[in-house]
mmCIF file of C-alpha atoms in Angstrom:
data_model
loop_
_atom_site.group_PDB
_atom_site.id
_atom_site.type_symbol
_atom_site.label_atom_id
_atom_site.label_comp_id
_atom_site.label_asym_id
_atom_site.label_seq_id
_atom_site.Cartn_x
_atom_site.Cartn_y
_atom_site.Cartn_z
ATOM 1 C CA MET A 1122 78.344 58.872 145.619
ATOM 2 C CA SER A 1123 75.903 61.498 144.381
ATOM 3 C CA SER A 1124 72.798 62.198 146.447
ATOM 4 C CA LEU A 1125 71.056 63.861 143.496
ATOM 5 C CA ASN A 1126 68.162 61.766 142.197
ATOM 6 C CA LEU A 1127 66.603 63.306 139.102
ATOM 7 C CA ASP A 1128 63.624 60.957 139.316
ATOM 8 C CA ASP A 1129 62.427 62.947 142.324
ATOM 9 C CA PHE A 1130 61.376 65.754 139.996
ATOM 10 C CA THR A 1131 58.744 63.508 138.437
ATOM 11 C CA ASP A 1132 56.992 63.255 141.790
ATOM 12 C CA LEU A 1133 57.600 66.866 142.839
ATOM 13 C CA ILE A 1134 56.275 68.560 139.703
ATOM 14 C CA GLU A 1135 52.502 68.867 139.401
ATOM 15 C CA ARG A 1136 50.541 70.188 136.453
ATOM 16 C CA PRO A 1137 48.955 73.657 136.676
ATOM 17 C CA ASP A 1138 45.536 73.471 138.372
ATOM 18 C CA GLY A 1139 43.052 72.080 135.851
ATOM 19 C CA GLY A 1140 40.015 73.006 137.947
ATOM 20 C CA VAL A 1141 41.134 76.623 138.143
ATOM 21 C CA ARG A 1142 41.694 76.648 134.394
ATOM 22 C CA ARG A 1143 38.111 75.497 133.823
ATOM 23 C CA ASP A 1144 36.925 78.292 136.111
ATOM 24 C CA ALA A 1145 38.997 80.756 134.090
ATOM 25 C CA GLU A 1146 37.479 79.439 130.862
ATOM 26 C CA ALA A 1147 33.983 79.843 132.299
ATOM 27 C CA ARG A 1148 34.771 83.405 133.348
ATOM 28 C CA ARG A 1149 36.142 84.133 129.876
ATOM 29 C CA GLU A 1150 32.861 82.989 128.311
ATOM 30 C CA ARG A 1151 30.980 85.512 130.438
ATOM 31 C CA GLN A 1152 33.108 88.499 129.453
ATOM 32 C CA ILE A 1153 31.867 91.130 127.020
ATOM 33 C CA VAL A 1154 34.332 90.212 124.252
ATOM 34 C CA PRO A 1155 33.334 86.875 122.665
ATOM 35 C CA PRO A 1156 35.655 83.927 123.413
ATOM 36 C CA GLY A 1157 38.219 83.478 120.652
ATOM 37 C CA ALA A 1158 38.138 87.134 119.625
ATOM 38 C CA LEU A 1159 41.429 87.761 121.461
ATOM 39 C CA GLY A 1160 43.197 84.774 119.900
ATOM 40 C CA ARG A 1161 46.143 83.408 121.891
ATOM 41 C CA LEU A 1162 45.606 85.993 124.611
ATOM 42 C CA ASP A 1163 42.649 83.898 125.765
ATOM 43 C CA ASP A 1164 44.807 80.791 126.113
ATOM 44 C CA LEU A 1165 47.552 82.750 127.845
ATOM 45 C CA GLY A 1166 45.177 84.217 130.397
ATOM 46 C CA GLU A 1167 43.723 80.812 131.201
ATOM 47 C CA TRP A 1168 47.205 79.261 131.421
ATOM 48 C CA LEU A 1169 48.331 81.958 133.836
ATOM 49 C CA ALA A 1170 45.237 81.468 135.979
ATOM 50 C CA ALA A 1171 45.981 77.756 136.240
ATOM 51 C CA ALA A 1172 49.657 78.419 137.007
ATOM 52 C CA GLN A 1173 48.720 80.911 139.740
ATOM 53 C CA SER A 1174 45.699 78.919 140.992
ATOM 54 C CA ALA A 1175 43.792 82.196 140.883
ATOM 55 C CA VAL A 1176 40.635 83.447 139.148
ATOM 56 C CA PRO A 1177 40.726 86.206 138.150
ATOM 57 C CA VAL A 1178 44.395 85.964 137.234
ATOM 58 C CA ARG A 1179 46.835 88.213 139.094
ATOM 59 C CA PRO A 1180 48.917 90.727 137.104
ATOM 60 C CA ILE A 1181 52.577 89.939 136.344
ATOM 61 C CA GLU A 1182 54.224 92.416 138.703
ATOM 62 C CA GLN A 1183 57.705 91.025 139.383
ATOM 63 C CA PRO A 1184 59.117 89.532 136.175
ATOM 64 C CA ARG A 1185 62.841 88.994 135.888
ATOM 65 C CA VAL A 1186 65.390 88.103 133.227
ATOM 66 C CA VAL A 1187 67.802 85.352 134.274
ATOM 67 C CA LEU A 1188 70.768 84.618 131.997
ATOM 68 C CA PHE A 1189 73.222 81.754 132.547
ATOM 69 C CA ALA A 1190 76.640 82.392 131.008
ATOM 70 C CA GLY A 1191 79.484 80.166 129.876
ATOM 71 C CA ASP A 1192 82.167 79.535 127.281
ATOM 72 C CA HIS A 1193 82.402 76.262 125.358
ATOM 73 C CA GLY A 1194 85.642 74.651 124.242
ATOM 74 C CA VAL A 1195 84.072 73.562 120.945
ATOM 75 C CA ALA A 1196 84.200 77.229 119.864
ATOM 76 C CA GLU A 1197 87.919 76.666 119.235
ATOM 77 C CA LEU A 1198 86.908 74.847 116.039
ATOM 78 C CA GLY A 1199 85.562 78.035 114.485
ATOM 79 C CA VAL A 1200 81.900 77.081 114.829
ATOM 80 C CA SER A 1201 80.903 80.556 116.017
ATOM 81 C CA ALA A 1202 81.246 83.998 114.492
ATOM 82 C CA ARG A 1203 82.591 85.151 117.854
ATOM 83 C CA GLU A 1204 86.072 84.417 119.125
ATOM 84 C CA ALA A 1205 86.347 81.445 121.467
ATOM 85 C CA GLY A 1206 86.289 82.447 125.112
ATOM 86 C CA SER A 1207 84.724 85.861 124.496
ATOM 87 C CA ALA A 1208 81.371 85.409 126.270
ATOM 88 C CA ALA A 1209 82.641 87.509 129.189
ATOM 89 C CA GLU A 1210 82.704 90.526 126.867
ATOM 90 C CA LEU A 1211 78.997 90.034 126.181
ATOM 91 C CA VAL A 1212 78.317 89.785 129.905
ATOM 92 C CA ARG A 1213 80.121 93.068 130.566
ATOM 93 C CA GLU A 1214 78.133 94.771 127.809
ATOM 94 C CA ILE A 1215 74.889 93.473 129.323
ATOM 95 C CA LEU A 1216 75.876 94.733 132.764
ATOM 96 C CA ASP A 1217 76.845 98.101 131.267
ATOM 97 C CA GLY A 1218 73.449 98.370 129.563
ATOM 98 C CA GLY A 1219 74.652 98.163 125.969
ATOM 99 C CA ARG A 1220 73.116 94.927 124.680
ATOM 100 C CA PRO A 1221 69.608 94.515 123.207
ATOM 101 C CA VAL A 1222 68.403 92.671 126.299
ATOM 102 C CA SER A 1223 69.653 95.552 128.445
ATOM 103 C CA VAL A 1224 67.796 98.153 126.398
ATOM 104 C CA LEU A 1225 64.547 96.179 126.344
ATOM 105 C CA ALA A 1226 64.743 95.346 130.041
ATOM 106 C CA ARG A 1227 65.354 99.000 130.889
ATOM 107 C CA ARG A 1228 62.392 100.079 128.786
ATOM 108 C CA LEU A 1229 60.102 97.455 130.333
ATOM 109 C CA GLY A 1230 61.371 97.996 133.857
ATOM 110 C CA VAL A 1231 62.567 94.397 134.271
ATOM 111 C CA PRO A 1232 65.732 93.577 136.272
ATOM 112 C CA VAL A 1233 68.376 91.391 134.611
ATOM 113 C CA ARG A 1234 70.375 88.788 136.510
ATOM 114 C CA VAL A 1235 73.468 87.196 134.954
ATOM 115 C CA VAL A 1236 74.851 83.983 136.453
ATOM 116 C CA ASP A 1237 78.394 82.968 135.450
ATOM 117 C CA MET A 1238 78.705 79.187 135.288
ATOM 118 C CA ALA A 1239 81.775 78.694 133.088
ATOM 119 C CA LEU A 1240 83.063 81.939 131.598
ATOM 120 C CA ASP A 1241 86.648 81.795 130.376
ATOM 121 C CA CYS A 1242 87.879 84.832 132.291
ATOM 122 C CA ASP A 1243 89.304 85.885 135.623
ATOM 123 C CA PRO A 1244 86.395 85.797 138.100
ATOM 124 C CA GLU A 1245 87.690 89.004 139.696
ATOM 125 C CA SER A 1246 86.910 90.872 136.477
ATOM 126 C CA LEU A 1247 83.167 90.513 137.114
ATOM 127 C CA PRO A 1248 80.941 91.418 140.088
ATOM 128 C CA ALA A 1249 80.885 88.897 142.912
ATOM 129 C CA ALA A 1250 77.119 88.435 142.540
ATOM 130 C CA VAL A 1251 77.679 87.254 138.953
ATOM 131 C CA VAL A 1252 80.478 84.748 139.589
ATOM 132 C CA ARG A 1253 79.472 83.210 142.934
ATOM 133 C CA HIS A 1254 77.934 80.103 141.309
ATOM 134 C CA ARG A 1255 80.787 79.456 138.839
ATOM 135 C CA VAL A 1256 81.698 75.775 138.440
ATOM 136 C CA ARG A 1257 84.762 75.980 136.207
ATOM 137 C CA ARG A 1258 86.524 78.161 133.666
ATOM 138 C CA GLY A 1259 85.114 77.144 130.290
ATOM 139 C CA SER A 1260 83.549 73.805 129.354
ATOM 140 C CA GLY A 1261 85.406 70.985 127.578
ATOM 141 C CA ARG A 1262 85.544 70.484 123.795
ATOM 142 C CA ILE A 1263 82.604 68.147 123.359
ATOM 143 C CA ASP A 1264 83.657 66.634 120.041
ATOM 144 C CA VAL A 1265 86.629 64.906 121.686
ATOM 145 C CA GLU A 1266 86.141 65.191 125.467
ATOM 146 C CA ASP A 1267 83.459 65.598 128.094
ATOM 147 C CA ALA A 1268 82.208 69.099 128.774
ATOM 148 C CA LEU A 1269 82.245 68.482 132.549
ATOM 149 C CA THR A 1270 83.169 65.901 135.111
ATOM 150 C CA PRO A 1271 80.192 64.196 136.794
ATOM 151 C CA GLU A 1272 80.883 66.243 139.940
ATOM 152 C CA GLU A 1273 80.917 69.500 137.968
ATOM 153 C CA ALA A 1274 77.686 68.577 136.180
ATOM 154 C CA GLU A 1275 75.963 67.954 139.507
ATOM 155 C CA ALA A 1276 77.322 71.187 140.978
ATOM 156 C CA ALA A 1277 76.074 73.159 137.953
ATOM 157 C CA PHE A 1278 72.657 71.497 138.081
ATOM 158 C CA ARG A 1279 72.356 72.244 141.798
ATOM 159 C CA ALA A 1280 73.374 75.851 141.156
ATOM 160 C CA GLY A 1281 70.484 76.194 138.730
ATOM 161 C CA VAL A 1282 68.121 74.751 141.335
ATOM 162 C CA ALA A 1283 69.451 77.200 143.920
ATOM 163 C CA VAL A 1284 68.973 80.196 141.615
ATOM 164 C CA ALA A 1285 65.368 79.126 140.934
ATOM 165 C CA ASP A 1286 64.725 78.918 144.677
ATOM 166 C CA GLU A 1287 66.256 82.349 145.184
ATOM 167 C CA GLU A 1288 63.995 83.849 142.536
ATOM 168 C CA ALA A 1289 60.842 82.148 143.817
ATOM 169 C CA ASP A 1290 61.635 83.158 147.410
ATOM 170 C CA SER A 1291 62.160 86.789 146.364
ATOM 171 C CA GLY A 1292 58.679 86.990 144.840
ATOM 172 C CA THR A 1293 59.546 86.696 141.156
ATOM 173 C CA ASP A 1294 56.287 85.735 139.425
ATOM 174 C CA LEU A 1295 57.632 85.059 135.915
ATOM 175 C CA VAL A 1296 61.142 84.483 134.527
ATOM 176 C CA VAL A 1297 62.460 85.222 131.058
ATOM 177 C CA LEU A 1298 65.230 82.639 130.766
ATOM 178 C CA GLY A 1299 68.180 82.960 128.392
ATOM 179 C CA ASP A 1300 71.872 82.243 127.910
ATOM 180 C CA VAL A 1301 75.045 84.186 127.185
ATOM 181 C CA SER A 1302 77.539 81.860 125.545
ATOM 182 C CA VAL A 1303 80.006 81.309 122.736
ATOM 183 C CA GLY A 1304 79.709 77.804 121.305
ATOM 184 C CA GLY A 1305 76.484 77.159 123.233
ATOM 185 C CA THR A 1306 74.313 76.636 120.161
ATOM 186 C CA THR A 1307 76.645 73.810 119.077
ATOM 187 C CA ALA A 1308 76.182 72.003 122.398
ATOM 188 C CA ALA A 1309 72.448 72.664 122.169
ATOM 189 C CA GLY A 1310 72.350 71.122 118.693
ATOM 190 C CA VAL A 1311 73.978 67.954 120.022
ATOM 191 C CA LEU A 1312 71.403 67.629 122.821
ATOM 192 C CA VAL A 1313 68.454 68.134 120.476
ATOM 193 C CA ALA A 1314 69.791 65.718 117.854
ATOM 194 C CA ALA A 1315 70.520 63.084 120.503
ATOM 195 C CA LEU A 1316 67.119 63.336 122.210
ATOM 196 C CA CYS A 1317 65.126 63.561 118.963
ATOM 197 C CA GLY A 1318 67.112 60.880 117.136
ATOM 198 C CA THR A 1319 67.993 63.089 114.172
ATOM 199 C CA ASP A 1320 71.122 63.757 112.124
ATOM 200 C CA ALA A 1321 73.430 66.673 112.861
ATOM 201 C CA SER A 1322 72.483 68.503 109.668
ATOM 202 C CA VAL A 1323 68.839 68.685 110.774
ATOM 203 C CA VAL A 1324 69.641 70.741 113.889
ATOM 204 C CA THR A 1325 72.667 72.775 112.803
ATOM 205 C CA GLY A 1326 71.888 76.477 112.564
ATOM 206 C CA ARG A 1327 74.023 79.523 111.950
ATOM 207 C CA GLY A 1328 73.869 81.057 115.409
ATOM 208 C CA GLY A 1329 72.875 84.501 116.623
ATOM 209 C CA LEU A 1330 75.725 86.178 114.737
ATOM 210 C CA ALA A 1331 75.359 84.179 111.539
ATOM 211 C CA VAL A 1332 78.325 82.110 110.367
ATOM 212 C CA ASP A 1333 79.305 81.535 106.736
ATOM 213 C CA ASP A 1334 78.976 78.239 104.885
ATOM 214 C CA LEU A 1335 82.420 76.948 105.860
ATOM 215 C CA ALA A 1336 81.794 77.634 109.539
ATOM 216 C CA TRP A 1337 78.383 75.976 109.235
ATOM 217 C CA MET A 1338 80.060 72.830 107.863
ATOM 218 C CA ARG A 1339 82.592 72.846 110.711
ATOM 219 C CA LYS A 1340 79.727 73.235 113.180
ATOM 220 C CA CYS A 1341 77.796 70.370 111.605
ATOM 221 C CA ALA A 1342 80.873 68.127 111.766
ATOM 222 C CA ALA A 1343 81.458 69.030 115.425
ATOM 223 C CA ILE A 1344 77.838 68.208 116.277
ATOM 224 C CA ARG A 1345 78.100 64.895 114.428
ATOM 225 C CA ASP A 1346 81.282 63.959 116.317
ATOM 226 C CA ALA A 1347 79.777 64.941 119.666
ATOM 227 C CA LEU A 1348 76.579 63.095 118.812
ATOM 228 C CA ARG A 1349 78.508 59.821 118.589
ATOM 229 C CA ARG A 1350 79.733 60.460 122.128
ATOM 230 C CA ALA A 1351 76.246 61.380 123.362
ATOM 231 C CA ARG A 1352 74.307 58.321 122.224
ATOM 232 C CA PRO A 1353 75.778 55.849 124.752
ATOM 233 C CA VAL A 1354 74.654 58.027 127.711
ATOM 234 C CA LEU A 1355 71.143 58.931 126.549
ATOM 235 C CA GLY A 1356 69.578 57.076 129.459
ATOM 236 C CA ASP A 1357 71.265 59.296 132.069
ATOM 237 C CA GLN A 1358 70.339 62.945 131.577
ATOM 238 C CA LEU A 1359 72.886 64.338 134.035
ATOM 239 C CA GLN A 1360 75.633 62.314 132.376
ATOM 240 C CA LEU A 1361 74.388 63.550 128.993
ATOM 241 C CA LEU A 1362 74.818 67.158 130.164
ATOM 242 C CA ALA A 1363 78.286 66.319 131.473
ATOM 243 C CA THR A 1364 79.306 64.626 128.230
ATOM 244 C CA VAL A 1365 78.043 67.046 125.556
ATOM 245 C CA GLY A 1366 76.429 69.943 127.420
ATOM 246 C CA GLY A 1367 78.260 72.410 129.630
ATOM 247 C CA ALA A 1368 78.004 74.079 133.002
ATOM 248 C CA ASP A 1369 75.595 76.753 131.757
ATOM 249 C CA LEU A 1370 73.337 74.161 130.115
ATOM 250 C CA ALA A 1371 73.301 71.950 133.208
ATOM 251 C CA ALA A 1372 72.390 74.961 135.339
ATOM 252 C CA ILE A 1373 69.592 76.005 132.961
ATOM 253 C CA THR A 1374 68.147 72.490 133.139
ATOM 254 C CA GLY A 1375 68.204 72.537 136.936
ATOM 255 C CA PHE A 1376 66.641 76.000 136.958
ATOM 256 C CA LEU A 1377 63.804 74.917 134.651
ATOM 257 C CA LEU A 1378 62.917 71.867 136.710
ATOM 258 C CA GLN A 1379 63.037 73.641 140.061
ATOM 259 C CA SER A 1380 60.947 76.504 138.662
ATOM 260 C CA ALA A 1381 58.285 73.939 137.809
ATOM 261 C CA VAL A 1382 58.531 72.514 141.325
ATOM 262 C CA ARG A 1383 58.057 76.033 142.738
ATOM 263 C CA LYS A 1384 55.203 76.743 140.271
ATOM 264 C CA MET A 1385 57.051 79.714 138.803
ATOM 265 C CA PRO A 1386 56.252 80.208 135.078
ATOM 266 C CA VAL A 1387 59.222 80.512 132.713
ATOM 267 C CA VAL A 1388 59.424 82.079 129.244
ATOM 268 C CA LEU A 1389 61.975 80.228 127.094
ATOM 269 C CA ASP A 1390 64.330 82.213 124.860
ATOM 270 C CA GLY A 1391 66.411 80.705 122.097
ATOM 271 C CA VAL A 1392 67.791 77.341 121.072
ATOM 272 C CA VAL A 1393 70.064 76.790 124.090
ATOM 273 C CA VAL A 1394 67.207 77.113 126.569
ATOM 274 C CA ALA A 1395 64.944 75.014 124.322
ATOM 275 C CA ALA A 1396 67.534 72.216 124.285
ATOM 276 C CA CYS A 1397 67.790 72.294 128.082
ATOM 277 C CA ALA A 1398 63.988 72.244 128.311
ATOM 278 C CA LEU A 1399 64.007 69.103 126.183
ATOM 279 C CA VAL A 1400 66.407 67.483 128.649
ATOM 280 C CA GLY A 1401 64.108 68.638 131.450
ATOM 281 C CA GLN A 1402 61.125 67.020 129.757
ATOM 282 C CA ARG A 1403 63.006 63.720 129.678
ATOM 283 C CA ILE A 1404 63.526 64.015 133.423
ATOM 284 C CA ALA A 1405 59.986 65.138 134.357
ATOM 285 C CA PHE A 1406 57.303 64.893 131.684
ATOM 286 C CA ARG A 1407 54.947 67.394 133.369
ATOM 287 C CA ALA A 1408 57.557 70.169 133.552
ATOM 288 C CA PRO A 1409 56.846 71.752 130.112
ATOM 289 C CA ASP A 1410 53.342 72.673 131.324
ATOM 290 C CA TRP A 1411 55.040 75.500 133.261
ATOM 291 C CA TRP A 1412 56.947 76.929 130.296
ATOM 292 C CA LEU A 1413 56.112 79.268 127.425
ATOM 293 C CA ALA A 1414 58.065 79.460 124.162
ATOM 294 C CA ALA A 1415 58.673 83.154 123.573
ATOM 295 C CA HIS A 1416 59.573 83.302 119.902
ATOM 296 C CA SER A 1417 60.918 81.455 116.908
ATOM 297 C CA SER A 1418 64.617 82.253 116.544
ATOM 298 C CA GLY A 1419 65.022 80.599 113.151
ATOM 299 C CA GLU A 1420 67.364 77.962 114.590
ATOM 300 C CA PRO A 1421 66.342 74.493 113.345
ATOM 301 C CA GLY A 1422 67.333 72.920 116.661
ATOM 302 C CA GLN A 1423 64.961 75.196 118.533
ATOM 303 C CA ALA A 1424 62.080 74.386 116.184
ATOM 304 C CA LYS A 1425 62.748 70.664 116.612
ATOM 305 C CA ALA A 1426 62.869 70.876 120.405
ATOM 306 C CA LEU A 1427 59.727 72.999 120.728
ATOM 307 C CA ASP A 1428 57.828 70.697 118.392
ATOM 308 C CA ARG A 1429 58.834 67.677 120.477
ATOM 309 C CA MET A 1430 57.512 69.430 123.609
ATOM 310 C CA ALA A 1431 54.358 70.662 121.825
ATOM 311 C CA LEU A 1432 55.218 74.292 122.651
ATOM 312 C CA GLU A 1433 54.159 76.880 120.085
ATOM 313 C CA PRO A 1434 56.138 80.150 120.021
ATOM 314 C CA LEU A 1435 54.160 83.265 120.880
ATOM 315 C CA LEU A 1436 55.996 85.464 118.366
ATOM 316 C CA ASP A 1437 58.019 85.211 115.179
ATOM 317 C CA PRO A 1438 59.935 88.508 115.046
ATOM 318 C CA GLY A 1439 63.046 87.047 113.426
ATOM 319 C CA VAL A 1440 65.234 87.930 116.429
ATOM 320 C CA LYS A 1441 68.376 85.778 116.507
ATOM 321 C CA VAL A 1442 70.545 87.659 119.007
ATOM 322 C CA GLY A 1443 69.684 85.474 122.004
ATOM 323 C CA GLU A 1444 70.548 86.686 125.517
ATOM 324 C CA GLY A 1445 66.850 86.851 126.453
ATOM 325 C CA ALA A 1446 65.955 89.625 123.980
ATOM 326 C CA GLY A 1447 63.282 87.592 122.192
ATOM 327 C CA GLY A 1448 61.858 86.471 125.516
ATOM 328 C CA LEU A 1449 61.468 90.089 126.613
ATOM 329 C CA LEU A 1450 59.573 90.872 123.419
ATOM 330 C CA ALA A 1451 56.981 88.282 124.457
ATOM 331 C CA LEU A 1452 56.647 89.623 128.008
ATOM 332 C CA PRO A 1453 54.223 92.484 127.181
ATOM 333 C CA MET A 1454 51.978 89.952 125.430
ATOM 334 C CA VAL A 1455 51.864 87.801 128.553
ATOM 335 C CA GLN A 1456 51.174 90.838 130.731
ATOM 336 C CA ALA A 1457 48.438 91.969 128.357
ATOM 337 C CA ALA A 1458 46.796 88.551 128.544
ATOM 338 C CA ALA A 1459 46.787 88.715 132.342
ATOM 339 C CA ALA A 1460 45.286 92.217 132.332
ATOM 340 C CA LEU A 1461 42.538 91.354 129.855
ATOM 341 C CA ALA A 1462 41.619 88.147 131.670
ATOM 342 C CA ALA A 1463 41.355 90.004 134.983
ATOM 343 C CA GLU A 1464 39.873 93.352 133.975
ATOM 344 C CA LEU A 1465 37.453 92.808 131.090
ATOM 345 C CA PRO A 1466 33.929 93.198 132.513
ATOM 346 C CA GLU A 1467 31.403 90.408 132.348
ATOM 347 C CA ARG A 1468 28.119 90.700 130.471
ATOM 348 C CA PRO A 1469 25.225 91.751 132.723
ATOM 349 C CA GLU A 1470 22.838 88.934 133.523
ATOM 350 C CA LYS A 1471 19.164 89.292 132.611
ATOM 351 C CA PRO A 1472 16.705 89.244 135.503
ATOM 352 C CA GLU A 1473 15.194 85.817 136.108
ATOM 353 C CA ASP A 1474 11.578 87.055 135.577
ATOM 354 C CA THR A 1475 12.352 88.810 132.283
ATOM 355 C CA GLU A 1476 10.790 86.082 130.162
ATOM 356 C CA ASP A 1477 7.694 85.873 132.354
ATOM 357 C CA SER A 1478 7.140 89.627 132.288
ATOM 358 C CA GLU A 1479 7.634 89.731 128.544
ATOM 359 C CA GLY A 1480 5.181 86.860 128.129
ATOM 360 C CA THR A 1481 2.644 88.625 130.340
ATOM 361 C CA GLU A 1482 2.967 91.805 128.341
ATOM 362 C CA VAL A 1483 2.475 89.941 125.078
ATOM 363 C CA SER A 1484 -0.526 88.111 126.535
ATOM 364 C CA GLU A 1485 -2.064 91.350 127.763
ATOM 365 C CA VAL A 1486 -1.573 92.994 124.385
ATOM 366 C CA SER A 1487 -3.123 89.975 122.653
ATOM 367 C CA GLU A 1488 -6.083 89.921 124.991
ATOM 368 C CA GLY A 1489 -6.549 93.660 124.544
ATOM 369 C CA THR A 1490 -6.557 93.242 120.812
ATOM 370 C CA GLN A 1491 -9.141 90.494 120.982
ATOM 371 C CA ASP A 1492 -11.384 92.624 123.239
ATOM 372 C CA SER A 1493 -11.136 95.508 120.796
ATOM 373 C CA GLU A 1494 -12.125 93.305 117.900
ATOM 374 C CA THR A 1495 -15.088 91.914 119.836
ATOM 375 C CA SER A 1496 -16.220 95.420 120.772
ATOM 376 C CA ALA A 1497 -15.899 96.518 117.181
ATOM 377 C CA GLU A 1498 -18.134 93.688 116.008
ATOM 378 C CA ALA A 1499 -20.783 94.458 118.635
ATOM 379 C CA ALA A 1500 -20.782 98.228 118.104
ATOM 380 C CA PRO A 1501 -23.741 99.773 116.208
ATOM 381 C CA GLY A 1502 -23.001 100.395 112.587
ATOM 382 C CA SER A 1503 -19.972 98.214 112.637
ATOM 383 C CA GLY A 1504 -21.603 95.316 110.761
ATOM 384 C CA PRO A 1505 -22.584 95.070 107.043
ATOM 385 C CA GLU A 1506 -24.339 98.190 105.888
ATOM 386 C CA LYS A 1507 -28.105 97.829 105.214
ATOM 387 C CA GLU A 1508 -29.490 98.914 101.855
ATOM 388 C CA SER A 1509 -31.268 102.231 101.968
ATOM 389 C CA PRO A 1510 -34.908 102.379 100.860
ATOM 390 C CA GLU A 1511 -33.997 104.631 97.965
ATOM 391 C CA THR A 1512 -31.553 102.045 96.652
ATOM 392 C CA ALA A 1513 -34.076 99.327 97.046
#
């Protein structure tokens, strides 16, 4: 019998420190740039202060990209523009530095960690550090079978928790979280539709490498079929991930929840991570307070999930590639918010006796004026002129 109790996360996860946030807001009001003039950077700085329990906020010095990778059996139905089972090729390109996330991470000086959970390849073809958490080779075809066994779902979830602990213990102070998958957006669409109570067509997008209309219809049909299998297990989130998720999605969910436990902020990238975050919210309602939505990917499932969690994307650059690229675009904005919150000088305070001294000066000037007028009236020749005898 499983010893994993997801309800524990509700008790373990606390909200970011509200008292510290109020202190950060008060500090912001004293700074030389008027509050509100920096737009969302103000909110970001205050959010970071609360997450760090520090005023002024500390700079983001050790960010990291964490990508969970896996292949999904549903890709066999032609729901993706990429060939089923080809996610390992993307992983190799990331490791070789040839993907967008690799270029951006190199430019920003951010390390990238890839975690294989269910790639459909020989584990010996990838570095040992990448494959050591793998649960299985590929996830099941969710329209007709479960993605994982209950034991595999628990192992994947625990792997995500372990990776979050490893990052927190190593000093990582912010994570850009993404996925590398083929067929993952289909599984994500099922999770969002199931948890939001919507039809498959509402959440079906075209993926990072856009599919044509026929593939979109196949994807919508696959989500609708999987959705029928998901509804009976909506009350058990781990079983939901086993039924219509996948090893990478279960691991992402575990990572998100444990990051909140460890008070490690996470930037969400793409629809797959957003769907897992929605599952995480069902498990622990305070968890989304530790997450930022990086950007709008244009996927309807992502928009639906973020709206349900009341998370507003920081950017809308139109990036659909996934793999953490959009999340990295938002990172400089978060770092800028931290720098401005910490380094903008405060307005100098006026001395306490300023008003009294000004009042004294005004009083002295007034009294001096009155004395002058009195002297002028008393001075000889200052009154009405007398008529001269000649005039008279």
